């Protein structure tokens, strides 16, 4: 049985159109949350097979991406 507040934490909206903040890959993935552990982010990126692509960039997870930047991760 879910408690109402607990249930809301488990839902995420994924729209049809992607949007990237002009920020680091890490901040885009975590939406800027400092509560999310980098090791957990890396683990999830490995599951989705994007970790190696991120690590090929000069600054890895600290690479700045977004609409006005040249780096893109969309496939």
XYZ file of C-alpha atoms in Angstrom:
75
model
C 0.000 0.000 0.000
C 1.350 3.403 -0.981
C 1.122 6.531 1.108
C -0.002 9.497 -1.021
C 3.265 11.466 -0.694
C 5.342 8.327 -1.250
C 3.408 7.499 -4.426
C 4.044 10.949 -5.935
C 7.797 10.384 -5.560
C 7.549 7.320 -7.829
C 5.945 9.047 -10.828
C 7.834 10.938 -13.513
C 6.478 12.578 -16.640
C 8.392 11.816 -19.826
C 7.196 13.981 -22.689
C 7.386 13.342 -26.410
C 9.746 16.267 -26.997
C 13.104 16.269 -25.283
C 14.424 19.351 -23.548
C 17.890 19.944 -22.180
C 18.838 22.676 -19.782
C 21.957 24.606 -20.729
C 23.879 22.947 -17.930
C 26.040 19.902 -17.252
C 24.977 16.404 -18.208
C 24.922 15.539 -14.501
C 22.594 18.428 -13.650
C 20.336 17.562 -16.586
C 20.087 13.959 -15.402
C 19.464 14.875 -11.756
C 17.509 18.078 -12.446
C 20.076 19.808 -10.258
C 19.301 17.760 -7.150
C 22.240 17.509 -4.760
C 20.548 14.564 -3.002
C 21.199 12.138 -5.864
C 24.483 10.271 -5.564
C 26.819 10.372 -8.601
C 27.475 6.638 -8.229
C 23.733 6.002 -8.646
C 23.656 8.209 -11.760
C 26.597 6.296 -13.253
C 24.921 2.962 -12.441
C 21.714 4.018 -14.201
C 23.606 5.426 -17.195
C 25.414 2.097 -17.539
C 22.052 0.277 -17.495
C 20.848 2.505 -20.346
C 24.159 2.098 -22.195
C 24.989 5.820 -22.308
C 27.818 5.930 -19.740
C 30.586 5.219 -22.269
C 29.279 7.913 -24.632
C 29.258 10.432 -21.789
C 32.769 9.467 -20.717
C 34.077 10.039 -24.275
C 33.284 13.749 -23.878
C 36.131 15.970 -22.639
C 34.529 16.671 -19.263
C 32.373 13.547 -18.908
C 29.346 14.186 -16.693
C 30.495 17.792 -16.209
C 30.187 18.559 -19.951
C 27.798 21.460 -20.561
C 24.995 20.596 -22.985
C 21.779 22.236 -24.124
C 20.115 23.861 -27.071
C 22.816 26.482 -27.628
C 25.744 24.096 -27.167
C 27.266 21.684 -29.639
C 27.097 18.540 -27.505
C 24.029 16.381 -28.012
C 23.140 13.001 -26.546
C 19.932 12.363 -28.463
C 19.871 9.343 -30.708
